[in-house]
Every structure is written in C-alpha cells, then in structure tokens.
Short mmCIF file of N, CA and C in Angstrom, two decimals:
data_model
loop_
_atom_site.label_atom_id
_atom_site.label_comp_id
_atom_site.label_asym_id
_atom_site.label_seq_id
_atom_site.Cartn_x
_atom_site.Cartn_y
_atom_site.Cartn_z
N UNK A 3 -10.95 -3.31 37.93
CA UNK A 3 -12.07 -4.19 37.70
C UNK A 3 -13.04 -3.62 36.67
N UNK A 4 -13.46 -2.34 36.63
CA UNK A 4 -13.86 -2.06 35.89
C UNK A 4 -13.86 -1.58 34.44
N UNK A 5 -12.44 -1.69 33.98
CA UNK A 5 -11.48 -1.97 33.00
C UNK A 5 -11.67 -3.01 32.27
N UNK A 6 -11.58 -4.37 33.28
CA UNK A 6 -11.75 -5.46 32.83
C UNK A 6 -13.44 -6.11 32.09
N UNK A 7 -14.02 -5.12 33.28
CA UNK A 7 -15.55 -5.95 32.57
C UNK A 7 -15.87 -4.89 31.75
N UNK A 8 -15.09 -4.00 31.12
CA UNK A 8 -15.70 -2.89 29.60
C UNK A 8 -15.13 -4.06 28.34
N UNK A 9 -13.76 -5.11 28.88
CA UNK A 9 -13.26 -5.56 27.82
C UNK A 9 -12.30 -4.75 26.87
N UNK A 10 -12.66 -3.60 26.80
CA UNK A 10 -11.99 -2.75 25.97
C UNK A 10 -12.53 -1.13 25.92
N UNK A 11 -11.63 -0.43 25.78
CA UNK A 11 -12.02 0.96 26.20
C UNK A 11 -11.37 1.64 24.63
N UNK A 12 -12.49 2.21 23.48
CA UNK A 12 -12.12 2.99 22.55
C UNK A 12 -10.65 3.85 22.47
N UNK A 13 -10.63 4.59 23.49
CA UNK A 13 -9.32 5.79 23.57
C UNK A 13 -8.96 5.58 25.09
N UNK A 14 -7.61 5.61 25.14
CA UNK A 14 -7.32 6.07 26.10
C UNK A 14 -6.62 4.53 27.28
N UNK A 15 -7.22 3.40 26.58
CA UNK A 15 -6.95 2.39 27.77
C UNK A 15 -5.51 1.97 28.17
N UNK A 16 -4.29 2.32 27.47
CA UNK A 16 -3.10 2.08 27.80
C UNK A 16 -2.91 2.87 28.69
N UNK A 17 -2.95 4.12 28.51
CA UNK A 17 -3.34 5.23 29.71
C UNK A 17 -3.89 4.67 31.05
N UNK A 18 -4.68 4.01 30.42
CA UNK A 18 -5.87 4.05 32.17
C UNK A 18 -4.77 3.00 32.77
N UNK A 19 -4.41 2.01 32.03
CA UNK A 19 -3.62 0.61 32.36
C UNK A 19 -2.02 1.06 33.29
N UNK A 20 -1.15 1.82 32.62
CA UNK A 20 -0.28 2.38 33.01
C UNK A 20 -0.42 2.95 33.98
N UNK A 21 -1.48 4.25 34.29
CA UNK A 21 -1.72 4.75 35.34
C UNK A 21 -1.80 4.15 36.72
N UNK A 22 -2.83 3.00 36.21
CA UNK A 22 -2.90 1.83 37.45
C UNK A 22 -1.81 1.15 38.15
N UNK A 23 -0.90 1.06 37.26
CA UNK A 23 0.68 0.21 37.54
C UNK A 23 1.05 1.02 38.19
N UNK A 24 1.22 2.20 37.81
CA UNK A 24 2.25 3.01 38.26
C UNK A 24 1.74 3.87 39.98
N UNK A 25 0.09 3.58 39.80
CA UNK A 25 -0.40 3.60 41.22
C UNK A 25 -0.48 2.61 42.21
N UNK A 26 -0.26 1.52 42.04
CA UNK A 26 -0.15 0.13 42.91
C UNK A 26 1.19 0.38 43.11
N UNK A 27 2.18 0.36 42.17
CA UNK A 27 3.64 0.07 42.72
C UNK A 27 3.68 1.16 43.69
N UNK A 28 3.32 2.84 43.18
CA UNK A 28 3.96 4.10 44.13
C UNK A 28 2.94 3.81 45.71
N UNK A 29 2.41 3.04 45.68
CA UNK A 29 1.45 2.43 46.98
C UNK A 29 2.03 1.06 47.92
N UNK A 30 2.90 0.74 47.28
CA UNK A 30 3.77 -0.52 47.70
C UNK A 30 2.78 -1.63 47.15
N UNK A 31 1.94 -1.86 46.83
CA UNK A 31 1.42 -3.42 46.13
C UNK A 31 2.02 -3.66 45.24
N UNK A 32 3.23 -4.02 45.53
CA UNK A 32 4.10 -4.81 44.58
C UNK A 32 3.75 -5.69 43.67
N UNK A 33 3.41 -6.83 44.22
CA UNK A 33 2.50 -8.15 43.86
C UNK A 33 1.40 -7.56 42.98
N UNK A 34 0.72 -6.91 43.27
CA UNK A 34 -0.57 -6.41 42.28
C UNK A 34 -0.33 -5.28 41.15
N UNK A 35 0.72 -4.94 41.66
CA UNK A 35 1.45 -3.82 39.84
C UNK A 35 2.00 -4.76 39.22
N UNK A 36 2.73 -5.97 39.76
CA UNK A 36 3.33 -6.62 38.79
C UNK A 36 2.57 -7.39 37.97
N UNK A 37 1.05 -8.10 38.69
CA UNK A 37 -0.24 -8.34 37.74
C UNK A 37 -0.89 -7.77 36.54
N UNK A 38 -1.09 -6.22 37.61
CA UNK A 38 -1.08 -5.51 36.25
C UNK A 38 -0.47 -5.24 35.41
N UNK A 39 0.85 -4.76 35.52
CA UNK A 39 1.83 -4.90 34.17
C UNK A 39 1.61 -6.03 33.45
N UNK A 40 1.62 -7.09 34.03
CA UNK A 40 1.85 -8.24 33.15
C UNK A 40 0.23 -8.45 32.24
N UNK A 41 -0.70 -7.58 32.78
CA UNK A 41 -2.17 -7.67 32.19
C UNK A 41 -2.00 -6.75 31.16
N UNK A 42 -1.52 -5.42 31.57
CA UNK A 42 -1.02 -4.50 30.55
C UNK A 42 -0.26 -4.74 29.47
N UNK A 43 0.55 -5.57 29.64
CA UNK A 43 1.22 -5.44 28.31
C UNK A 43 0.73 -6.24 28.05
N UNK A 44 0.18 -8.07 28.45
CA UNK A 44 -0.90 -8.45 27.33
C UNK A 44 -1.57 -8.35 26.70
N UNK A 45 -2.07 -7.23 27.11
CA UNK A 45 -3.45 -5.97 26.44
C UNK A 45 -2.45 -5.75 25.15
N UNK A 46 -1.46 -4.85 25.37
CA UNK A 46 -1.33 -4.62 24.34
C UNK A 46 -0.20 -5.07 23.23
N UNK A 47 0.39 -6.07 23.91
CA UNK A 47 0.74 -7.59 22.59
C UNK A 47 -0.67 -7.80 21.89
N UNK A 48 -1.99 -7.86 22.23
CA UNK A 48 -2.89 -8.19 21.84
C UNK A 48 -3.19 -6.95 20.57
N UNK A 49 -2.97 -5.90 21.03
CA UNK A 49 -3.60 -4.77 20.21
C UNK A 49 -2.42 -4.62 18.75
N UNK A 50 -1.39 -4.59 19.46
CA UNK A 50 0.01 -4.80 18.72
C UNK A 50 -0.23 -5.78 17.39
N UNK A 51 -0.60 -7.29 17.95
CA UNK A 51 -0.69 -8.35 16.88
C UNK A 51 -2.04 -8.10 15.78
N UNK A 52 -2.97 -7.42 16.06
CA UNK A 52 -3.77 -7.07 15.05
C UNK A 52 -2.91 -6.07 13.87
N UNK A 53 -2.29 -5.06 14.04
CA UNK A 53 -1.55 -4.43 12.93
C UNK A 53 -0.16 -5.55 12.37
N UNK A 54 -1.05 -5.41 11.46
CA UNK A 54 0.00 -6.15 10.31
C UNK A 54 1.10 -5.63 9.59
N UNK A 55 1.18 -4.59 9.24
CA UNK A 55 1.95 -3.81 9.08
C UNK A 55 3.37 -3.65 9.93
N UNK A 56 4.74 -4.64 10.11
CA UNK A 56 5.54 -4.24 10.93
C UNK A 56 6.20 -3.16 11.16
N UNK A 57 6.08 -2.25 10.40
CA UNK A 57 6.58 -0.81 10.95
C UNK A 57 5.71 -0.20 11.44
N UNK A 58 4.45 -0.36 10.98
CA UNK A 58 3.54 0.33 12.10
C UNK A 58 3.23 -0.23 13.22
N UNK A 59 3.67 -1.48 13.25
CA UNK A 59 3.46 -2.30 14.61
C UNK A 59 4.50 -1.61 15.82
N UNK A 60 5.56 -1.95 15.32
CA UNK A 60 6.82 -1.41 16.00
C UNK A 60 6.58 -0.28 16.36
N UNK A 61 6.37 1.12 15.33
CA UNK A 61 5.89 2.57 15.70
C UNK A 61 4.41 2.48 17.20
N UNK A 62 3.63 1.56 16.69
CA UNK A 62 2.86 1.63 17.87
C UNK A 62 3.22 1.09 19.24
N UNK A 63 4.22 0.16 19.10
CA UNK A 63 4.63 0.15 20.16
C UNK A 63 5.77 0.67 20.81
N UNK A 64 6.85 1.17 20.06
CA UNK A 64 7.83 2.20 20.30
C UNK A 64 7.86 3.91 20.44
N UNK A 65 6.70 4.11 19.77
CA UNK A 65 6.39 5.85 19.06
C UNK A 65 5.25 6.20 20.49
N UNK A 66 4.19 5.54 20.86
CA UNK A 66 3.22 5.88 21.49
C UNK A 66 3.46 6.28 22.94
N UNK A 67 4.36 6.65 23.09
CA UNK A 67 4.83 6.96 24.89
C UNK A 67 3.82 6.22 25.86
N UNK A 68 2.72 5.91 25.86
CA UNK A 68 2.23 5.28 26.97
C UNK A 68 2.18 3.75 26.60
N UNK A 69 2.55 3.32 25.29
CA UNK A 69 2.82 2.11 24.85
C UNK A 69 4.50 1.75 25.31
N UNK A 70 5.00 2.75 24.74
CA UNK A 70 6.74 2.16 25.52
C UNK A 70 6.68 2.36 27.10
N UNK A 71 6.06 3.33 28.07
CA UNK A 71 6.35 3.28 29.27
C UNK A 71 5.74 1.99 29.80
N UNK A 72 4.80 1.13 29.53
CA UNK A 72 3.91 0.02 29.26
C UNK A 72 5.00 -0.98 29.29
N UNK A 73 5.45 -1.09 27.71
CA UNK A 73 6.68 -2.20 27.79
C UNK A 73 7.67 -2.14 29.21
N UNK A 74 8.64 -0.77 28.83
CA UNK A 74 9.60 -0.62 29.75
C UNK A 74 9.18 -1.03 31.24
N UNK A 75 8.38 -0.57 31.70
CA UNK A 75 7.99 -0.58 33.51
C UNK A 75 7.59 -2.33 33.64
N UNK A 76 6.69 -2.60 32.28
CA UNK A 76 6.57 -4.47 32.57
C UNK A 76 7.75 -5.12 32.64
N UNK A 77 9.23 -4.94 31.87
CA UNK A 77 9.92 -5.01 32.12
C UNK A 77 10.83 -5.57 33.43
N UNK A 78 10.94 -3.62 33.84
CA UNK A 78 11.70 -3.43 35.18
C UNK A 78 10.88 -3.95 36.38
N UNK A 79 9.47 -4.22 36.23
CA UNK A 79 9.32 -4.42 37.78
C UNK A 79 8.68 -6.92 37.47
N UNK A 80 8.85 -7.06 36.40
CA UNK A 80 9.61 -8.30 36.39
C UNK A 80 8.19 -8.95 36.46
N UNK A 81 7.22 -8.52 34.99
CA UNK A 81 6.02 -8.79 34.46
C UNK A 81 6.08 -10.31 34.24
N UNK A 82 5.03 -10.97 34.24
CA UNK A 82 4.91 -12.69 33.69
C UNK A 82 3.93 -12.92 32.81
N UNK A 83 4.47 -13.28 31.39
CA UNK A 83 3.12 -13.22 30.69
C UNK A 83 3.19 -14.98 30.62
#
C-alpha cells in the first residue's frame, strides 16, 4: 500500500515489488502474489514502454535480474494483466 500511494519510487522499486511477490506466495496468499505480480509487471511494461530504444528496452528487461525474475515468476504463478 504504501508503494502504491508513493506512485513511484526513484531506485529500487522492482526490488521492493518482487520482494513482495515472492513474500505473499512463500506465505501461501496465493491470490494476492498473483495480484501483485500482475501489478508488478504492469509497473514495469510501463517503465519498459518509455525507452525507446529496443535494445535497450529488451536489455532492461532481460539484463536487470530483478526485471527478468519480475517477468519470469508473473509468468509461472499465472499473472493477469
């Protein structure tokens, strides 16, 4: 919640986002990691579509380890955007 009402966090918010997923699911709130994933990676389709640049798009979302564990886990636990 408090994520949400900063809107946006300078450094670090894929981090904070991931972390959260990955603490709801290892807690059993299934239902509510899969929210968040699916909030998470909207976040950052959003951050993604501002770089214009497609190789740096791709690099930011392939290269950044807390950007691919982001994709991957929205993925596997069966995100809805």
């Amino acid at each position: 919640g408090a994520l949400e009402s900063l809107g946006a966090v300078e450094a670090g918010e894929a981090m904070i986002r991931l972390a959260w997923v990955e603490a709801l699911w290892a807690a059993g709130r299934r239902p509510e990691a899969r929210a968040a994933a699916s909030a998470a990676h909207e976040r950052l389709a959003e951050r993604a579509a501002r770089i214009s640049d497609p190789t740096r798009r791709k690099s930011f979302l392939e290269r950044v380890p807390e950007n691919a564990r982001t994709i991957a886990i929205a993925q596997a636990i069966g995100w809805k955007s």
